[in-house]
GROMACS .gro file of C-alpha atoms in nm:
model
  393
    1UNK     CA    1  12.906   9.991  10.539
    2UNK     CA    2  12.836  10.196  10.851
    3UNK     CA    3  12.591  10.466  10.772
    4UNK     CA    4  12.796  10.798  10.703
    5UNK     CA    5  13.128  10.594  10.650
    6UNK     CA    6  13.195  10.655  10.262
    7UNK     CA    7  13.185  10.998  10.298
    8UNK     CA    8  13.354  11.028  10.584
    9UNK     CA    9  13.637  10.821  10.555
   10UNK     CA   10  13.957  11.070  10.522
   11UNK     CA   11  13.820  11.246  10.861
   12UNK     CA   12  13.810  10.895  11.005
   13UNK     CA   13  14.134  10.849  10.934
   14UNK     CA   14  14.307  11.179  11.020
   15UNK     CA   15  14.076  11.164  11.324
   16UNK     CA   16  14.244  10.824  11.442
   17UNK     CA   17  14.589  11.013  11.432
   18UNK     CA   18  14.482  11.298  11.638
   19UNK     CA   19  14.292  11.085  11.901
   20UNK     CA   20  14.650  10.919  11.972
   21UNK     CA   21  14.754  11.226  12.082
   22UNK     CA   22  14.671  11.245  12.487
   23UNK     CA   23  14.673  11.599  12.502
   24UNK     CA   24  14.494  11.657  12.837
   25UNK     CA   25  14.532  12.003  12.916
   26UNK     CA   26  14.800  11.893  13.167
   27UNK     CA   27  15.011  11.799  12.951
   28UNK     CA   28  15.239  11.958  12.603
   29UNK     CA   29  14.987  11.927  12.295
   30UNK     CA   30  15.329  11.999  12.081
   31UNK     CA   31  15.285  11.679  11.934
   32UNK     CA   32  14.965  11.697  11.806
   33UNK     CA   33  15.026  12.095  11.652
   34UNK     CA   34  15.346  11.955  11.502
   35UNK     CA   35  15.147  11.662  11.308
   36UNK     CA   36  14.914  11.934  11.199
   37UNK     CA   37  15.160  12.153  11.071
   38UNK     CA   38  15.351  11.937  10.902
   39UNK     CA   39  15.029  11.754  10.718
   40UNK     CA   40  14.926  12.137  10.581
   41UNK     CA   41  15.296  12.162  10.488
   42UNK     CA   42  15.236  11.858  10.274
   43UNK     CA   43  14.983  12.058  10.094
   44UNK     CA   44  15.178  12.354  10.058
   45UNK     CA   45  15.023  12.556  10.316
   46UNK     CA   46  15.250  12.738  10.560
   47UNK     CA   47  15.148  12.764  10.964
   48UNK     CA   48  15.262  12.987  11.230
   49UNK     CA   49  15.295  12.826  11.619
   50UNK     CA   50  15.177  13.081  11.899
   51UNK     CA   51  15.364  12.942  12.206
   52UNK     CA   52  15.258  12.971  12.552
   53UNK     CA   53  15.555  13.159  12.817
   54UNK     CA   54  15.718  12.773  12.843
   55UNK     CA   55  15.737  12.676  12.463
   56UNK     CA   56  15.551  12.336  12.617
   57UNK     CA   57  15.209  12.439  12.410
   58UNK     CA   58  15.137  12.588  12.067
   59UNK     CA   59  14.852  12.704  11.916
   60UNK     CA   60  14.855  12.707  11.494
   61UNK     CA   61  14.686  12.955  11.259
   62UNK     CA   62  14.701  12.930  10.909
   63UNK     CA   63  14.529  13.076  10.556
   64UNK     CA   64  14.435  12.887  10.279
   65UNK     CA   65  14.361  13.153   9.973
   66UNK     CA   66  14.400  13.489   9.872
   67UNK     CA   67  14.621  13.696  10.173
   68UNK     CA   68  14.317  13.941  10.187
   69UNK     CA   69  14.112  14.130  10.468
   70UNK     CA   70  13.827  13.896  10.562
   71UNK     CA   71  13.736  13.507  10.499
   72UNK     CA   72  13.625  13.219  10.715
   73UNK     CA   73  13.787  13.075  11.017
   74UNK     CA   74  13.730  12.749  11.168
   75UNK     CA   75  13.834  12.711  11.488
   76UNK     CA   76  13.878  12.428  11.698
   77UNK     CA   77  14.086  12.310  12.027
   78UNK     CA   78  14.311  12.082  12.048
   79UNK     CA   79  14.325  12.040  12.443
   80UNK     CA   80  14.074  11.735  12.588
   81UNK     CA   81  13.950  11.643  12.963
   82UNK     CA   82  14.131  11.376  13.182
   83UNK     CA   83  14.022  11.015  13.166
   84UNK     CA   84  14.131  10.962  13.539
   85UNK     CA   85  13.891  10.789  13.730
   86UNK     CA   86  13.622  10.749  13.459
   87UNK     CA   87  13.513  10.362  13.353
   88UNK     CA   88  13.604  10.369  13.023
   89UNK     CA   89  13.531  10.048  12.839
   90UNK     CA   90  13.755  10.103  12.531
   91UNK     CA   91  14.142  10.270  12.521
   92UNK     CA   92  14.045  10.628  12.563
   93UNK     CA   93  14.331  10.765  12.320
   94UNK     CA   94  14.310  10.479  12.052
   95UNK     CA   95  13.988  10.500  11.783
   96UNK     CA   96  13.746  10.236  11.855
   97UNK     CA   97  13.479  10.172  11.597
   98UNK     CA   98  13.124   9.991  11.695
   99UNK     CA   99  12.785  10.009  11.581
  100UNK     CA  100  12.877  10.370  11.382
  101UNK     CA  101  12.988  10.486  11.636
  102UNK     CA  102  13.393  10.620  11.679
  103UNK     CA  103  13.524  10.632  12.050
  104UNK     CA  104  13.804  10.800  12.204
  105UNK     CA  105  13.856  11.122  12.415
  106UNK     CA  106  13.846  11.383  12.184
  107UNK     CA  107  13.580  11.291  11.973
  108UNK     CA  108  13.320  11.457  12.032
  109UNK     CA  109  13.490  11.745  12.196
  110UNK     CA  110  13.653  11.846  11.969
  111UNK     CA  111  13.908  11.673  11.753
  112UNK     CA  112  13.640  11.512  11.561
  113UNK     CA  113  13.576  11.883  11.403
  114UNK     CA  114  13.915  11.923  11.378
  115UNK     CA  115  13.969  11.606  11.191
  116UNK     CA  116  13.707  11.706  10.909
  117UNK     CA  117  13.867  12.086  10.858
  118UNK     CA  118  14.185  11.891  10.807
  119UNK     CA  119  14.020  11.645  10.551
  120UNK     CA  120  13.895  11.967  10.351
  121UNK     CA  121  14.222  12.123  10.296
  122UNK     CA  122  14.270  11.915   9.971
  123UNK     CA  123  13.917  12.050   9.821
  124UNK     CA  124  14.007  12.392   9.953
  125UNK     CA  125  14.342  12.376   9.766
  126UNK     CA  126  14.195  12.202   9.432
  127UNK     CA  127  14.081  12.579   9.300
  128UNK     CA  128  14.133  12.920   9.349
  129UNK     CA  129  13.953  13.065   9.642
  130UNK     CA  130  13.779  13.440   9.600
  131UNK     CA  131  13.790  13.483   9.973
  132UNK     CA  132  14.064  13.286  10.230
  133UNK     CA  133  13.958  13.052  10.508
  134UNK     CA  134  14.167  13.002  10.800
  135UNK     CA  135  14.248  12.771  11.063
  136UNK     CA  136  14.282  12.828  11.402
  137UNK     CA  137  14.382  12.555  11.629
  138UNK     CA  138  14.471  12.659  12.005
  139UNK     CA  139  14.546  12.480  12.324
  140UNK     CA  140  14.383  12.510  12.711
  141UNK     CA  141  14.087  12.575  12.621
  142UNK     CA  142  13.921  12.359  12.840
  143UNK     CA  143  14.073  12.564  13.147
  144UNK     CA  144  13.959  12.908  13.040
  145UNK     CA  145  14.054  12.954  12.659
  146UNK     CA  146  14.375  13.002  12.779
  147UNK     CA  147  14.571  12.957  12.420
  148UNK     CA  148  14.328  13.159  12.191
  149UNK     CA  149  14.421  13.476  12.331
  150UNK     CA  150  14.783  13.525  12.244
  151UNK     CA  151  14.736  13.392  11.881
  152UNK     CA  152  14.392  13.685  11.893
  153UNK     CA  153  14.641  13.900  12.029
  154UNK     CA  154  14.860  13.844  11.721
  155UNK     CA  155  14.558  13.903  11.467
  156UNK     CA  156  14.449  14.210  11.630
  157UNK     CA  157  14.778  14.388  11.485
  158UNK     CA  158  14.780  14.280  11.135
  159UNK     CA  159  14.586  14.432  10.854
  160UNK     CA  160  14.378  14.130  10.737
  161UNK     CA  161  14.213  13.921  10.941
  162UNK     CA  162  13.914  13.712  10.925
  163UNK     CA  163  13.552  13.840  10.880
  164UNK     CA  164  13.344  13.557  11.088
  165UNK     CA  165  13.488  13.248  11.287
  166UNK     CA  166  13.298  12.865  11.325
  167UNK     CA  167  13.345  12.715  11.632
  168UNK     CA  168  13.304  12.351  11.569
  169UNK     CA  169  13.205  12.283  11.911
  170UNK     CA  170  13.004  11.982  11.893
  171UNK     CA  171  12.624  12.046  11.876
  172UNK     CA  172  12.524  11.761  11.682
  173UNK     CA  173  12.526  11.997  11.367
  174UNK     CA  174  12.315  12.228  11.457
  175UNK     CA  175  12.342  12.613  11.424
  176UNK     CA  176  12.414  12.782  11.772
  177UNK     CA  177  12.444  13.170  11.809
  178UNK     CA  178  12.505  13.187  12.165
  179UNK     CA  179  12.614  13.040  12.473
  180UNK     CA  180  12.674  13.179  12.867
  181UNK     CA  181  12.989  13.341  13.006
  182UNK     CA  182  13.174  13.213  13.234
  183UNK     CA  183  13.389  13.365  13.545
  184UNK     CA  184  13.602  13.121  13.816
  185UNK     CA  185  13.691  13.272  14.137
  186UNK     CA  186  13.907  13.138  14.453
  187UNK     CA  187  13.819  13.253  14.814
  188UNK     CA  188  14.042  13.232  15.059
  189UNK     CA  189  13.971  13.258  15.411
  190UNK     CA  190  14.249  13.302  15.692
  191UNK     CA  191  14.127  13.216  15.996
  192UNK     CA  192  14.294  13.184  16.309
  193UNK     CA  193  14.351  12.858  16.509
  194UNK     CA  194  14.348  12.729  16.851
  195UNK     CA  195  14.258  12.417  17.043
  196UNK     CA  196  13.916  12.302  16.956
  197UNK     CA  197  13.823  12.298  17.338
  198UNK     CA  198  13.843  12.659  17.342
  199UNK     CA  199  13.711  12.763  17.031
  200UNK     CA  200  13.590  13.087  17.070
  201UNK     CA  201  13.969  13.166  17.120
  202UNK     CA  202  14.018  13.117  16.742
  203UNK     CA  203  13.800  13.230  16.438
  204UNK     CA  204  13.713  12.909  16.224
  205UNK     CA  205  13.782  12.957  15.871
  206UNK     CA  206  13.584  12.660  15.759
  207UNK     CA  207  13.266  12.825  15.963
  208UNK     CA  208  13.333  13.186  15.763
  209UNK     CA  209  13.352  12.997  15.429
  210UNK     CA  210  13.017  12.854  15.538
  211UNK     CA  211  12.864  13.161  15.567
  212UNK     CA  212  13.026  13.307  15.232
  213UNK     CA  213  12.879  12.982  15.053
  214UNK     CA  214  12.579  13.065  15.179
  215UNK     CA  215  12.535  13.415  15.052
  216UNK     CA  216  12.653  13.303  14.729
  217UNK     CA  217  12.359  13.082  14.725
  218UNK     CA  218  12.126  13.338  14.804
  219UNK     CA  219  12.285  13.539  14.526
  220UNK     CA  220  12.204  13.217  14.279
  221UNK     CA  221  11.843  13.226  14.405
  222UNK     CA  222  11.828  13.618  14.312
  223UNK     CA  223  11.984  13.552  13.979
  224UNK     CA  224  11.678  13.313  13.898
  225UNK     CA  225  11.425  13.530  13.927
  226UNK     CA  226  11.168  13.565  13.610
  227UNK     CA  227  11.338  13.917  13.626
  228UNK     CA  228  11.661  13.785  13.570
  229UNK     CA  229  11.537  13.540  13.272
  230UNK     CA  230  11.667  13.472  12.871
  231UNK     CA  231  11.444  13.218  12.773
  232UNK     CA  232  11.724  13.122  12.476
  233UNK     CA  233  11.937  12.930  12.723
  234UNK     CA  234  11.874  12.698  12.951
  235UNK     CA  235  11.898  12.737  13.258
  236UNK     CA  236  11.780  13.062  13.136
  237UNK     CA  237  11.926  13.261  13.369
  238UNK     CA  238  12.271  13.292  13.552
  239UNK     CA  239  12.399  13.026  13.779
  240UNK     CA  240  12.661  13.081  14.057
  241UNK     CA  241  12.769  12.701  14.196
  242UNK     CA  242  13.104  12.629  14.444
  243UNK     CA  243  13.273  12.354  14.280
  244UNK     CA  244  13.583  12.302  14.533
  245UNK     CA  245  13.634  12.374  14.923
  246UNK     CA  246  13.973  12.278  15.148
  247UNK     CA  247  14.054  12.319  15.478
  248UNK     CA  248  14.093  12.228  15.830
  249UNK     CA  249  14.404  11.997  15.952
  250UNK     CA  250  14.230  11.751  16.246
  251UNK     CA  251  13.887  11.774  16.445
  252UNK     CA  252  14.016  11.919  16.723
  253UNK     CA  253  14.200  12.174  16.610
  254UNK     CA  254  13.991  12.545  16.502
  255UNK     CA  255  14.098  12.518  16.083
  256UNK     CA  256  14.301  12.840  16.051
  257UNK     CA  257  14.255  12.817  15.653
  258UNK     CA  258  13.998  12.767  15.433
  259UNK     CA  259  13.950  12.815  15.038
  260UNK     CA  260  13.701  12.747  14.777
  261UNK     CA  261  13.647  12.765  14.414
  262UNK     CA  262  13.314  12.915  14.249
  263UNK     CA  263  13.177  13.028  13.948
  264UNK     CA  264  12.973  13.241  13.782
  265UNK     CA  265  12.797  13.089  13.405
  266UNK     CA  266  12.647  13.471  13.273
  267UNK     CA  267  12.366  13.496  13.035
  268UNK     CA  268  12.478  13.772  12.783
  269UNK     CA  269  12.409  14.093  12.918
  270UNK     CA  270  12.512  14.038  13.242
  271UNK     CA  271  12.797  14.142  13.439
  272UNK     CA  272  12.923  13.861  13.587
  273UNK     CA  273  13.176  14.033  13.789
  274UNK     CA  274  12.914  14.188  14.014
  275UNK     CA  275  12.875  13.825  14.241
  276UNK     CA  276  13.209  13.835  14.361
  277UNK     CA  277  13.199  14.217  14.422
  278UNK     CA  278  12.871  14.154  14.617
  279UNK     CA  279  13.062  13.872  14.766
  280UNK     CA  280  13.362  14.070  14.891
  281UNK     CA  281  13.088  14.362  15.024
  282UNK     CA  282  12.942  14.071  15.242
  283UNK     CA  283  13.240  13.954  15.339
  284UNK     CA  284  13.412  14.305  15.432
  285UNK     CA  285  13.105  14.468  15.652
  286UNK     CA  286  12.945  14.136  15.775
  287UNK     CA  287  13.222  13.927  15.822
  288UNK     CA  288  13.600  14.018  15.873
  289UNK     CA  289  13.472  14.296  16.126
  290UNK     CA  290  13.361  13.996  16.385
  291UNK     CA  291  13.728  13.807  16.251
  292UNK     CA  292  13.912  14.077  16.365
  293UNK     CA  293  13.723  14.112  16.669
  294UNK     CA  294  13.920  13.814  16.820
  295UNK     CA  295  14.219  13.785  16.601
  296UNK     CA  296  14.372  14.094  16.417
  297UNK     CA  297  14.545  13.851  16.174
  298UNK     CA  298  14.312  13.721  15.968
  299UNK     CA  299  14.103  13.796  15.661
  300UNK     CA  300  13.891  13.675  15.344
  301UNK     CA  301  14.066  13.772  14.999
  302UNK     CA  302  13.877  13.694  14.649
  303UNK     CA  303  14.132  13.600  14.309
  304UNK     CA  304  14.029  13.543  13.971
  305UNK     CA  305  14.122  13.228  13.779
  306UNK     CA  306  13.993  13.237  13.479
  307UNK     CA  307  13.684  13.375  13.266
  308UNK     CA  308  13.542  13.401  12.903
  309UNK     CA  309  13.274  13.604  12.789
  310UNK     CA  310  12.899  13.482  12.676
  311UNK     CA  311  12.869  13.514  12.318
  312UNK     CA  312  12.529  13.617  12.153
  313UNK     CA  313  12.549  13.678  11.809
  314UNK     CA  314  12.247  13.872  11.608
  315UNK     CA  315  11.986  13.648  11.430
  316UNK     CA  316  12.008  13.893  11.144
  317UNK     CA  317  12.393  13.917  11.120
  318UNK     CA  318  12.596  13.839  10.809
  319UNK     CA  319  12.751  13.570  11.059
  320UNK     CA  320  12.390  13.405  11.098
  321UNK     CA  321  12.332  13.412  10.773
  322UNK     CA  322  12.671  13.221  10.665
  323UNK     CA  323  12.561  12.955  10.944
  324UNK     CA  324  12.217  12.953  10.753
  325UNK     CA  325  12.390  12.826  10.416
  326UNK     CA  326  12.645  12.596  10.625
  327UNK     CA  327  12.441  12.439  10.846
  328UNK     CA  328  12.132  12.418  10.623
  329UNK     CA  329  11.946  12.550  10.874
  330UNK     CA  330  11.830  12.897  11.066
  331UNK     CA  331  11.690  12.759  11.349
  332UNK     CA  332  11.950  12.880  11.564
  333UNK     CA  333  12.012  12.763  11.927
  334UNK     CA  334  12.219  12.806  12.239
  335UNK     CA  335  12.423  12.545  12.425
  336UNK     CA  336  12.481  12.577  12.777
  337UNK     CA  337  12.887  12.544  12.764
  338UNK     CA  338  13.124  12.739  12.702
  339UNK     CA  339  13.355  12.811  12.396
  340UNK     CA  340  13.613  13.082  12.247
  341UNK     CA  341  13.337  13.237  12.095
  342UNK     CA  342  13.336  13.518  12.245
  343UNK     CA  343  13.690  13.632  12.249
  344UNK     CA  344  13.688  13.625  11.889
  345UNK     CA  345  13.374  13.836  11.905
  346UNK     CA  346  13.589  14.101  12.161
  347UNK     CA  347  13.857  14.058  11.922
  348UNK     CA  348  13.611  14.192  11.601
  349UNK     CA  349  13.549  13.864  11.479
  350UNK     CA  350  13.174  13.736  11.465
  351UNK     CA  351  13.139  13.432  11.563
  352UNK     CA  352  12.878  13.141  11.526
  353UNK     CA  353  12.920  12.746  11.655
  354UNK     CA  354  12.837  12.411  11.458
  355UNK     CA  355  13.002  12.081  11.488
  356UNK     CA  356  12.977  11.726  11.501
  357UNK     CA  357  12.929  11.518  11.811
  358UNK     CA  358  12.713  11.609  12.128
  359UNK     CA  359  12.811  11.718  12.467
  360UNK     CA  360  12.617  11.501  12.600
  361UNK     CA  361  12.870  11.209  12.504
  362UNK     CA  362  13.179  11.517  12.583
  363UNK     CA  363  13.389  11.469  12.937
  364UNK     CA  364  13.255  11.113  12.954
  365UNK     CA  365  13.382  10.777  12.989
  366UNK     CA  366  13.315  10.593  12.631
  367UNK     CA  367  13.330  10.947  12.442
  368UNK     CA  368  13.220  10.915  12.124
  369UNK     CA  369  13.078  11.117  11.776
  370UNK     CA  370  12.910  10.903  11.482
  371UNK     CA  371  13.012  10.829  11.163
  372UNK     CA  372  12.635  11.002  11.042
  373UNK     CA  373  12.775  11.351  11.231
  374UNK     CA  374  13.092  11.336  11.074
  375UNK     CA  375  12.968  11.314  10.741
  376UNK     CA  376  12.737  11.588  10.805
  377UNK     CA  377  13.010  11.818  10.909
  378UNK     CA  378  13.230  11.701  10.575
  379UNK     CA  379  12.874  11.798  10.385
  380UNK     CA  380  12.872  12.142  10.596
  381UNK     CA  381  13.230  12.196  10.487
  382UNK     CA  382  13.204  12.110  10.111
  383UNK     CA  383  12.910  12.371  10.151
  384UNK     CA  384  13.220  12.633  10.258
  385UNK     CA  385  13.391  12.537   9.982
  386UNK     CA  386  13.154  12.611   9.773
  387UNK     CA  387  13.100  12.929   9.899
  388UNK     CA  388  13.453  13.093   9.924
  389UNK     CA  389  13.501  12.961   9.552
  390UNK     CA  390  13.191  13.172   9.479
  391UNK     CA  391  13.046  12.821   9.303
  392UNK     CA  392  12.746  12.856   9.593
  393UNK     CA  393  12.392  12.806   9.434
   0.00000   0.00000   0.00000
């Protein structure tokens, strides 16, 4: 027997359901929140779907327990990366087992977490709890914790609602307090165009998008100083990176358009939203002055697309201290990704991060999470049963 396997073998199998699901953010992950709620309904525990505007997505929140202020969520997404273009050596939405190891997209990140909450319920339900745990399952959260918010939005009106949130993001079990915030922006640079032969005729928008690359670079390089340093993350400081540039239409023609994608990853404590203003500053004294100079009609304009906040949650918090007792551990960490951590800390919900899997193996061909870190989380959980039956040593 695979190390980890016994314990870990209703997870395995609820994970191999949940891994057929292909629910790349692209698509409906309707599928996958209907198996979910109809498996707690099985159990007797009711779930409410938050849709998004089309009814093509749902997140699910349900509580297990007493219908009283406070009590444990664990969160998780149910959204994944595409497998397009990657080398995958194994069917990337069909559970593949070798060498205790479990591979599929998903795994790791995060349906592996997922898969163990789910294999809990039945110990959850077997007594009466003193406090209620909850489950929060959303969708998109892998382009900007899109599906969270609305179902946050929800909570934020009723009287009771949990006390501290677990992110089971996977960190190879071990207790993280903190992570970076993130914001995406889009530049867009009109230019005008003209035959390249006379150039000077048009304003090239690929040329001013060089230039407003460039200062965001220098802006990167400012951001790094020892100044500008948290030695709990790493990088410990905050990066700005372009990810995505278009434009032009043929080499001899000036390129009347341009646009490109950056972002911002924001150690706690900083304001992320001061790059693009210092961005736009540049770009509106240095720039569209000598634009407008030779053609009236053109311009740079900056659009969010999406953000999250950084999440740094105090050593010495009652949050922590659950972790401590969960995790078995209070040597607390930061990862360098991202999570809905701290939306459910804006939304008055502490919020700490420990799952199974690493995301080192996450967004990668051959994905995969061990049978050893799955029975560690199933240990971690049996822990939080423990505790909200008030049975904790």
């Amino acid at each position: 027997m695979s190390e980890g396997k016994g314990t870990a073998t209703a997870t395995r199998s609820v994970l191999e359901k949940l891994i057929a699901f292909p629910t790349v953010s692209r698509n409906s992950n309707l599928e996958l929140i209907v198996f979910i709620r109809d498996l707690l309904h099985a159990s007797g525990v009711d779930s409410e779907l938050f849709y998004n505007p089309e009814r093509t997505k749902a997140s699910l929140f349900a509580t297990i327990g007493p219908r009283v202020d406070g009590g444990i969520a664990l969160s998780g997404h149910t959204d994944v990366v595409p497998v397009d273009g990657q080398a995958w050596t194994v069917d990337p939405f069909q559970l593949t087992e070798k060498d205790g190891r479990l591979y599929g997209r998903g795994t790791a990140d995060m349906k592996g977490y997922i898969a163990s909450v789910l294999a809990a319920v039945p110990a959850l339900l077997a007594q009466p709890l003193k406090q209620p745990v909850h489950l929060a399952f959303s969708y998109d959260e892998e382009i900007g914790c899109v599906g969270v918010r609305p179902m946050l939005a929800e909570l934020a009106k009723r009287p009771h609602r949990p006390s501290v949130c677990v992110i089971g993001e996977p960190t190879a079990m071990k207790p993280v307090l903190g992570h970076k915030g993130k914001l995406a922006m889009r530049c867009v640079v009109k230019g005008a165009a003209c035959h390249s032969a006379y150039s000077p005729s048009g304003v090239n928008a690929i040329e001013y998008a060089a230039k407003l690359i460039s200062r965001l670079g220098e802006i990167g390089g400012e951001l790094a100083q020892p100044s500008n340093r948290d030695a709990r993350f790493d990088p410990p400081f905050s990066t700005v990176q372009t990810g995505v540039i278009k434009g032009g239409r043929a080499l001899n023609i000036v390129p009347a358009e341009c646009e490109f994608d950056f972002e911002v990853r924001a150690i706690p404590g900083f304001d992320a939203e001061q790059v693009p203003k210092r961005l736009r500053d540049f770009a509106e004294t240095e720039l569209v002055p000598k634009m407008r100079a030779v053609q009236p009609d053109t311009g740079i304009e900056l659009a969010p697309l999406n953000s999250y906040p950084g999440l740094a949650t105090p050593h010495e918090s009652d949050a922590a201290r659950l972790l401590a007792v969960l995790s078995g551990s209070n040597e607390f960490g930061t990862v360098a990704f991202g999570s809905e951590g701290g939306l459910f800390q804006r939304a008055g919900i502490p919020s700490v991060i420990c799952g199974p899997g690493s995301m080192d193996q996450g967004h990668k061909p051959d994905e995969y999470v061990s049978l050893a870190q799955l029975a560690q989380c199933d240990a971690m959980l049996a822990r939080l049963v423990d505790h909200v039956r008030g049975t904790a040593p």
